[in-house]
PDB file of C-alpha atoms in Angstrom:
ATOM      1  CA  UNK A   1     125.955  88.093  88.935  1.00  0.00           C
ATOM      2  CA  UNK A   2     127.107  91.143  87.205  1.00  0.00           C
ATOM      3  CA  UNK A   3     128.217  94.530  88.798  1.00  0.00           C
ATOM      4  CA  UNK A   4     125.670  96.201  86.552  1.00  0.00           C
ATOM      5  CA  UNK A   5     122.849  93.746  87.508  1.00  0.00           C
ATOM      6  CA  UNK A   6     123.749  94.223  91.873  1.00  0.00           C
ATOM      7  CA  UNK A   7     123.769  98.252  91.365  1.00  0.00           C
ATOM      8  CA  UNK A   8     120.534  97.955  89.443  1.00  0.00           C
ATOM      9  CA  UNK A   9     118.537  95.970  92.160  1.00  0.00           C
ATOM     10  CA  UNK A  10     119.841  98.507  94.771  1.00  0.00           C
ATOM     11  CA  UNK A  11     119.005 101.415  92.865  1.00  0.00           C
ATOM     12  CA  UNK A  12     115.299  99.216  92.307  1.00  0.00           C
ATOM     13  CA  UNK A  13     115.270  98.519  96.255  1.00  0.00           C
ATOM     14  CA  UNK A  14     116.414 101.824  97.280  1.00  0.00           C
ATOM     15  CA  UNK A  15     113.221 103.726  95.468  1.00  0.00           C
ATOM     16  CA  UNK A  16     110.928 101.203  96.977  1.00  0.00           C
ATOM     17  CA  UNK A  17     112.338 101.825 100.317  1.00  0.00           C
ATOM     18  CA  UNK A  18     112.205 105.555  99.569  1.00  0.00           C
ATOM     19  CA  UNK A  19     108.358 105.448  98.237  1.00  0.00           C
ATOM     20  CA  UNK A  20     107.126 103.614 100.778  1.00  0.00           C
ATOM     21  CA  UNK A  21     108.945 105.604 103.666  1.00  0.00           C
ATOM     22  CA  UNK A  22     108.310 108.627 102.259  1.00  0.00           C
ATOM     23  CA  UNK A  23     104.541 107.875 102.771  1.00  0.00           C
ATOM     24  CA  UNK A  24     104.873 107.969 105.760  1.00  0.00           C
ATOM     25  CA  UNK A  25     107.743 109.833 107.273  1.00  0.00           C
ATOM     26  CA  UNK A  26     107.093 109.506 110.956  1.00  0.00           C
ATOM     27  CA  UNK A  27     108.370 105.499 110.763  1.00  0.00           C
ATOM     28  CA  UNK A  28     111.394 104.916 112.733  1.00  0.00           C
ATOM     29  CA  UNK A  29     113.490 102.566 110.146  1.00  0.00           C
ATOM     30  CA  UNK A  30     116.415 100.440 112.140  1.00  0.00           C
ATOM     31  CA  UNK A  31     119.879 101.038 110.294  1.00  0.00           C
ATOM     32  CA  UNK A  32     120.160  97.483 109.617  1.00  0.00           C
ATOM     33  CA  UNK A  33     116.416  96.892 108.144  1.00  0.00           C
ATOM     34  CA  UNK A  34     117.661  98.285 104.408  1.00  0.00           C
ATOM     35  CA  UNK A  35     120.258  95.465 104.247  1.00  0.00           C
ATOM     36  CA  UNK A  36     117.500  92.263 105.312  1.00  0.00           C
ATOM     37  CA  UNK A  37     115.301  93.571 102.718  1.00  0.00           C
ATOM     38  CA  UNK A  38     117.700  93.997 100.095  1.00  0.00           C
ATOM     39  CA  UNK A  39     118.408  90.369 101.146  1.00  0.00           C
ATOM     40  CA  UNK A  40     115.585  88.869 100.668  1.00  0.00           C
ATOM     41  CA  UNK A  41     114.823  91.314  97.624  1.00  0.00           C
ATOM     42  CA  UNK A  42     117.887  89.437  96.289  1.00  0.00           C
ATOM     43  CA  UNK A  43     116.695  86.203  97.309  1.00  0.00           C
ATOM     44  CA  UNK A  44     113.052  87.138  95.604  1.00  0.00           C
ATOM     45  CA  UNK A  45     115.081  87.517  92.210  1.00  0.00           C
ATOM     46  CA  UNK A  46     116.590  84.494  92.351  1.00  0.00           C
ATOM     47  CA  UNK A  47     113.468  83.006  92.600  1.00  0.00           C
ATOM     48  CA  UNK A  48     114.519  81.301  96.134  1.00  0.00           C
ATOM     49  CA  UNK A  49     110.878  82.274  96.709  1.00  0.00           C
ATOM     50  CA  UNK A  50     110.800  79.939 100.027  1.00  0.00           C
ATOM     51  CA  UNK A  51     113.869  82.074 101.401  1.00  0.00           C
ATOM     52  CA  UNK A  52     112.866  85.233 100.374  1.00  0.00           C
ATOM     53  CA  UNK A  53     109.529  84.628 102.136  1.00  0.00           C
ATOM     54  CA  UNK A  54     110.689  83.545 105.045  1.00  0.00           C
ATOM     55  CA  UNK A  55     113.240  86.155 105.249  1.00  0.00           C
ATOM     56  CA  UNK A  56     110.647  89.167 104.764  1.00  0.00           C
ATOM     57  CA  UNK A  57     108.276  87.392 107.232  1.00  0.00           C
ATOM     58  CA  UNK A  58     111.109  87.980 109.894  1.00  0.00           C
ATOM     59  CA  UNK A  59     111.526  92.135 109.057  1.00  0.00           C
ATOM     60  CA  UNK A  60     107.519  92.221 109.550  1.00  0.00           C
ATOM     61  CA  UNK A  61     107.548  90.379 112.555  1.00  0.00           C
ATOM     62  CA  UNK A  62     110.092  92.639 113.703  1.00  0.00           C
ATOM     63  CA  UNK A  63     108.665  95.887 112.504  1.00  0.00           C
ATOM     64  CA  UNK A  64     104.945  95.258 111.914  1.00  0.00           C
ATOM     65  CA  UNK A  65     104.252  98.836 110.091  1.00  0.00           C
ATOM     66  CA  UNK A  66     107.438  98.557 107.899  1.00  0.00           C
ATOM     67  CA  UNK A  67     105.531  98.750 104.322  1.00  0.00           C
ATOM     68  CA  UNK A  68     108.373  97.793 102.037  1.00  0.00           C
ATOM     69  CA  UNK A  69     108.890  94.735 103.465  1.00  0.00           C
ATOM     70  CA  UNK A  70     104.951  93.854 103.150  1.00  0.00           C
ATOM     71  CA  UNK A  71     104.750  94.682  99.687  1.00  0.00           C
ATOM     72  CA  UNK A  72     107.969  92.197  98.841  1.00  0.00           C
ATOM     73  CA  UNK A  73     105.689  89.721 100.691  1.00  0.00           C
ATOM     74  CA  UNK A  74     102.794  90.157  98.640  1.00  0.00           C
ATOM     75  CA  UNK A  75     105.021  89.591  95.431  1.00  0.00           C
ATOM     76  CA  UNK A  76     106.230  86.500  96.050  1.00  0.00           C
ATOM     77  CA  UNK A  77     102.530  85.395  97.513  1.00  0.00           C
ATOM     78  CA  UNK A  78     101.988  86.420  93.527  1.00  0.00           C
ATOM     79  CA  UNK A  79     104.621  84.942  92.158  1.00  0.00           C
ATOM     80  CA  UNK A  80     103.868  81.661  93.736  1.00  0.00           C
ATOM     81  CA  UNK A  81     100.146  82.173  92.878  1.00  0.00           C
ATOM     82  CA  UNK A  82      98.626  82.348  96.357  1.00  0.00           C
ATOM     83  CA  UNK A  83      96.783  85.383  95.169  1.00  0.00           C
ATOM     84  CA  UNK A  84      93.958  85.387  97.715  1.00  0.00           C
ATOM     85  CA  UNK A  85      96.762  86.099 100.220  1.00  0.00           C
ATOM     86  CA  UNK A  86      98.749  88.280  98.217  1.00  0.00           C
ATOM     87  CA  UNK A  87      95.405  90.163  98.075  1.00  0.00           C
ATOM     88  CA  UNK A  88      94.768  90.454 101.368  1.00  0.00           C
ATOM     89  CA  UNK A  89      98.785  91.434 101.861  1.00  0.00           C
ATOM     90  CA  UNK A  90      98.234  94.534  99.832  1.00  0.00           C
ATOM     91  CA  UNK A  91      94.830  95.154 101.114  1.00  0.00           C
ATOM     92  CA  UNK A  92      96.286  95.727 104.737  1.00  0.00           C
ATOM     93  CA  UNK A  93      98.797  98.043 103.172  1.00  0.00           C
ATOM     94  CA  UNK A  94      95.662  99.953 101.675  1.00  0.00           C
ATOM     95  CA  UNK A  95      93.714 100.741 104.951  1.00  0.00           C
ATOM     96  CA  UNK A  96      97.476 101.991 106.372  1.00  0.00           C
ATOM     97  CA  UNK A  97      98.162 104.295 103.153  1.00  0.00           C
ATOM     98  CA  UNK A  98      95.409 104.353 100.796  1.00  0.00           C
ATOM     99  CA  UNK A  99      97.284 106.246  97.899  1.00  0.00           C
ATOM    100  CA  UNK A 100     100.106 103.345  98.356  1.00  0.00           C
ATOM    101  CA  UNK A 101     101.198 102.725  94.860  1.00  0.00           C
ATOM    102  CA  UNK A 102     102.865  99.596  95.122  1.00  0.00           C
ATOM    103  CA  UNK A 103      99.766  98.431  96.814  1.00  0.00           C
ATOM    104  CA  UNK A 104      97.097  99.957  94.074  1.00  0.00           C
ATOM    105  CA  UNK A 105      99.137  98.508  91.767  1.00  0.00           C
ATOM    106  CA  UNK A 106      99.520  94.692  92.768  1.00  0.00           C
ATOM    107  CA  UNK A 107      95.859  94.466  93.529  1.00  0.00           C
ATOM    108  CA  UNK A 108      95.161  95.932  90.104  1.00  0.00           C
ATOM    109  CA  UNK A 109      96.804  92.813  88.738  1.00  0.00           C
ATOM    110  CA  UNK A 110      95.201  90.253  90.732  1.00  0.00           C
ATOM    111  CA  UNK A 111      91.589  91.890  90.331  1.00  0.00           C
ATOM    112  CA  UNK A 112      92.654  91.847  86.522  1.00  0.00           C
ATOM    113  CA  UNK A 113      93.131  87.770  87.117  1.00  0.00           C
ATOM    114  CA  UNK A 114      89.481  86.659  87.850  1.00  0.00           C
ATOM    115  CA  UNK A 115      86.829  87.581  85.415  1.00  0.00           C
ATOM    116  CA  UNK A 116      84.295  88.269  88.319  1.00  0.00           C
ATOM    117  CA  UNK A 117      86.586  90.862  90.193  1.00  0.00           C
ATOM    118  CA  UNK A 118      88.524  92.651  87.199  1.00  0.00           C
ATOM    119  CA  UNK A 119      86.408  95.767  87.171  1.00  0.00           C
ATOM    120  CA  UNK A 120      87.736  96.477  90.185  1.00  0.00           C
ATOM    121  CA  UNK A 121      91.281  96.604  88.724  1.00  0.00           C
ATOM    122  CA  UNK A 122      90.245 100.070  87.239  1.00  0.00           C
ATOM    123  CA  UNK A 123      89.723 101.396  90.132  1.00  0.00           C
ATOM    124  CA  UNK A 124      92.693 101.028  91.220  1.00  0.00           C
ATOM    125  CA  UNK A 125      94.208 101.964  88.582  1.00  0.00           C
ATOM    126  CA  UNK A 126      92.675 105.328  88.111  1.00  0.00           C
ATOM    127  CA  UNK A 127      93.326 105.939  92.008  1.00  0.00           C
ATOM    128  CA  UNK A 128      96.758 105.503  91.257  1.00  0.00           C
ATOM    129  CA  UNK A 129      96.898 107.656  88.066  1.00  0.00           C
ATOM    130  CA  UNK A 130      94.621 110.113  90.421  1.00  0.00           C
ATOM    131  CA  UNK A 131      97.940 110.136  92.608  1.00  0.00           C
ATOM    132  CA  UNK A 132     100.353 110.403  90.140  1.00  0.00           C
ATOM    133  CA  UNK A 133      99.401 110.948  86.261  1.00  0.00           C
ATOM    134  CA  UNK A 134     102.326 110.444  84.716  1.00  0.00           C
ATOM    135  CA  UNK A 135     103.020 106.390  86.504  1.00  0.00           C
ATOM    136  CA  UNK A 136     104.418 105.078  83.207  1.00  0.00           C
ATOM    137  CA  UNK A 137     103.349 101.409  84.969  1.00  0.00           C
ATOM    138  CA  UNK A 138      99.860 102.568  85.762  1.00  0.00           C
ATOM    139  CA  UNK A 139      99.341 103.679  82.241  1.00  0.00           C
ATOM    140  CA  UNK A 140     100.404 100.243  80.995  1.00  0.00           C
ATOM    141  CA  UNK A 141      98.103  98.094  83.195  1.00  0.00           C
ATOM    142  CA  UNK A 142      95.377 100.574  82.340  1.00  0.00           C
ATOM    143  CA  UNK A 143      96.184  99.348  78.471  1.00  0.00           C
ATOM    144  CA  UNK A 144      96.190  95.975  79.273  1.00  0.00           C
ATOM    145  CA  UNK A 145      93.132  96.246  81.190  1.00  0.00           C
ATOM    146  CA  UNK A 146      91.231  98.067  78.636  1.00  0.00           C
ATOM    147  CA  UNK A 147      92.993  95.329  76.176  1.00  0.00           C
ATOM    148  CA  UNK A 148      91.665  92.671  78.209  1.00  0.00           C
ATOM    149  CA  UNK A 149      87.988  93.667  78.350  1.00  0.00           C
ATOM    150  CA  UNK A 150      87.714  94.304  74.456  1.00  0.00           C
ATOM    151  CA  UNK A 151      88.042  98.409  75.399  1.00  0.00           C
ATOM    152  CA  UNK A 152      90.372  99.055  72.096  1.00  0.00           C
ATOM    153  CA  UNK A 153      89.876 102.713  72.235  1.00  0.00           C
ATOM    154  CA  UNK A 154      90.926 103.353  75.411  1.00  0.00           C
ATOM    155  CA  UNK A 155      93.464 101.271  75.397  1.00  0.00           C
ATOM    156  CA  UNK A 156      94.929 103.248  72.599  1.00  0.00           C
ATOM    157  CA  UNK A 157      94.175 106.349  74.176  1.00  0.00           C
ATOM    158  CA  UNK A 158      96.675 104.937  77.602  1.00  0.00           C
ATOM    159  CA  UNK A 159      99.487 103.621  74.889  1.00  0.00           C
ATOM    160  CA  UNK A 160      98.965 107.180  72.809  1.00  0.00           C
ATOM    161  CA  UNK A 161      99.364 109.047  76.311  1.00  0.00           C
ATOM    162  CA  UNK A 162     102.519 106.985  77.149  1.00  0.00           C
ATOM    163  CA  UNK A 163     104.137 107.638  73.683  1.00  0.00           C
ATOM    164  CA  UNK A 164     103.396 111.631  73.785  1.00  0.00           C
ATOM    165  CA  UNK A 165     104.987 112.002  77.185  1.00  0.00           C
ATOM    166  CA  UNK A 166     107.898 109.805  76.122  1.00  0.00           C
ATOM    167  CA  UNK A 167     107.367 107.605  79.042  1.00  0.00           C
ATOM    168  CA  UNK A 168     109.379 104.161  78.110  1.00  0.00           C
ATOM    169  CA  UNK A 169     108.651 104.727  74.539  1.00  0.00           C
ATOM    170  CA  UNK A 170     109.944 101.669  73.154  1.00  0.00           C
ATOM    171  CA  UNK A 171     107.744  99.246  75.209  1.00  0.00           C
ATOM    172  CA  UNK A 172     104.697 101.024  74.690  1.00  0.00           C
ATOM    173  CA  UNK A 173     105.164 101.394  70.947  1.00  0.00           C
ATOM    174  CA  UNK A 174     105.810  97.553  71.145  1.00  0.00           C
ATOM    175  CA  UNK A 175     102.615  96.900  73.035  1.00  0.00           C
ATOM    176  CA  UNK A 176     100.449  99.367  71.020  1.00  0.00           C
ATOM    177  CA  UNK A 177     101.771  97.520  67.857  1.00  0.00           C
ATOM    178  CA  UNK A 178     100.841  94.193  69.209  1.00  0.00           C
ATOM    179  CA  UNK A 179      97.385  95.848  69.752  1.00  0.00           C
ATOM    180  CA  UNK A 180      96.851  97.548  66.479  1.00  0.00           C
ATOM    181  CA  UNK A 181      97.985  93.401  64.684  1.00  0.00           C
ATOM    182  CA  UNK A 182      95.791  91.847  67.060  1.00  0.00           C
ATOM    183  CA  UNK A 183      92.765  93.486  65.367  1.00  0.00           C
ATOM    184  CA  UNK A 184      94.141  93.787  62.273  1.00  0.00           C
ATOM    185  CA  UNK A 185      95.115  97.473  61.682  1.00  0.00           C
ATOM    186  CA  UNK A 186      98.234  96.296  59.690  1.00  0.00           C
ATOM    187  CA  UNK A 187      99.239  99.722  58.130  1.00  0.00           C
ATOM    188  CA  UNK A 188      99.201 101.924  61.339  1.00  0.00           C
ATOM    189  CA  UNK A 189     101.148  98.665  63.361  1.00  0.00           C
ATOM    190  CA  UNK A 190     103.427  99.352  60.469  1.00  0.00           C
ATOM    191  CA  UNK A 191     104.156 102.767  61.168  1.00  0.00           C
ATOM    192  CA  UNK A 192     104.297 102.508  64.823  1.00  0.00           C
ATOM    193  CA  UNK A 193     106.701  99.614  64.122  1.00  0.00           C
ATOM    194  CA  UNK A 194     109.052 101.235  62.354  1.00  0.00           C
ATOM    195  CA  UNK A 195     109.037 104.691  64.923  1.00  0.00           C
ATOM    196  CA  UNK A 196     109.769 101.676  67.384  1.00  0.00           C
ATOM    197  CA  UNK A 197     112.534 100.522  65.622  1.00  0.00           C
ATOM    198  CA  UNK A 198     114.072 103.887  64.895  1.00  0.00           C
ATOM    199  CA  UNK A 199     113.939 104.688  68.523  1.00  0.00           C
ATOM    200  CA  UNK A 200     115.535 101.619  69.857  1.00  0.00           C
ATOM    201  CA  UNK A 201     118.098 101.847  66.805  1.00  0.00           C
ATOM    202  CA  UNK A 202     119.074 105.230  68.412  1.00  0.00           C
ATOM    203  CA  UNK A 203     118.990 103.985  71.867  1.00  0.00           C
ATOM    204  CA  UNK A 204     121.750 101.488  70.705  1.00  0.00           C
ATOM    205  CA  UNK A 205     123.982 104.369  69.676  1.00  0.00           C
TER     206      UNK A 205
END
């Protein structure tokens, strides 16, 4: 593994810690806690998903309230496709912070999963863009949700939003190009395309 690659997962680890602590600051945090769950955060990206589990299930057990360690648990649930529990994971963390972003977020992509329940993944959605409006993530699912149930407008609207603030330009131009090909609006894919292409061009320099 490379240098680069460790310092990026703690800086990754370190704002989920942050986020979810700073929620709610009254949570006594052992020193030690930071290391198990960059541990089994570790462990979750090298998809040692039985490890990682099993690892996060001890800091819980340990510190029942500790939210970043509940939300790592209800990736990998995802990621090994036990969504109902991954579900209910995040829906725990909901009644304890409602405005939990992590938590708004992951159940916006397992509503978005079953046809009967995605409506709901708007809801969350919004709640989170309610919380904060400029979520560059939020905005994203909110396209692909809008993609998803044949919304085109407003799915352009989210990937228009994303590229005016400058908010990880070069994925949602690549995204709103798929879009604009995908129902054929070959001249304006082409010019998004190419503002795509002269941003990452300068991002190489």
């Amino acid at each position: 593994m490379t240098i680069f690659r460790k310092g990026l997962m703690a800086v990754v680890l370190a704002l989920t810690v942050a986020i979810a602590c700073g929620e709610k600051k009254s949570q006594k945090i052992p020193q030690d806690i930071e290391k198990d769950l960059f541990q089994a955060n570790q462990d979750f990206l090298d998809r040692k998903f039985d490890t990682a589990l099993e690892n996060t299930g001890k800091i819980i057990k340990a510190h029942s309230a500790y939210l970043p360690a509940a939300v790592l648990k209800g990736k990998i649930l995802f990621f090994t496709k036990k969504y109902k529990e991954s579900q209910k994971v995040f829906s725990d963390i909901l009644k304890q912070e409602p405005g939990h972003q992590g938590a708004l977020l992951w159940s916006a992509r397992i509503a978005m999963l079953d046809k009967k329940t995605e409506k709901e993944a708007e809801q969350y959605l919004l709640h989170g863009l309610n919380n904060q409006p400029e979520d560059f993530v939020m905005h994203m699912e909110l396209a692909r949700f809008h993609t998803k149930t044949g919304n085109l407008r407003q799915a352009m609207l989210e990937y228009q939003k994303l590229i005016t603030t400058e908010l990880e330009l070069a994925n949602a131009y690549r995204n709103y190009e798929a879009l604009l090909l995908q129902h054929k609006l070959v001249d304006r894919a082409e010019k998004i395309k190419a503002k795509r292409i002269a941003l990452e061009s300068g991002k190489a320099k």
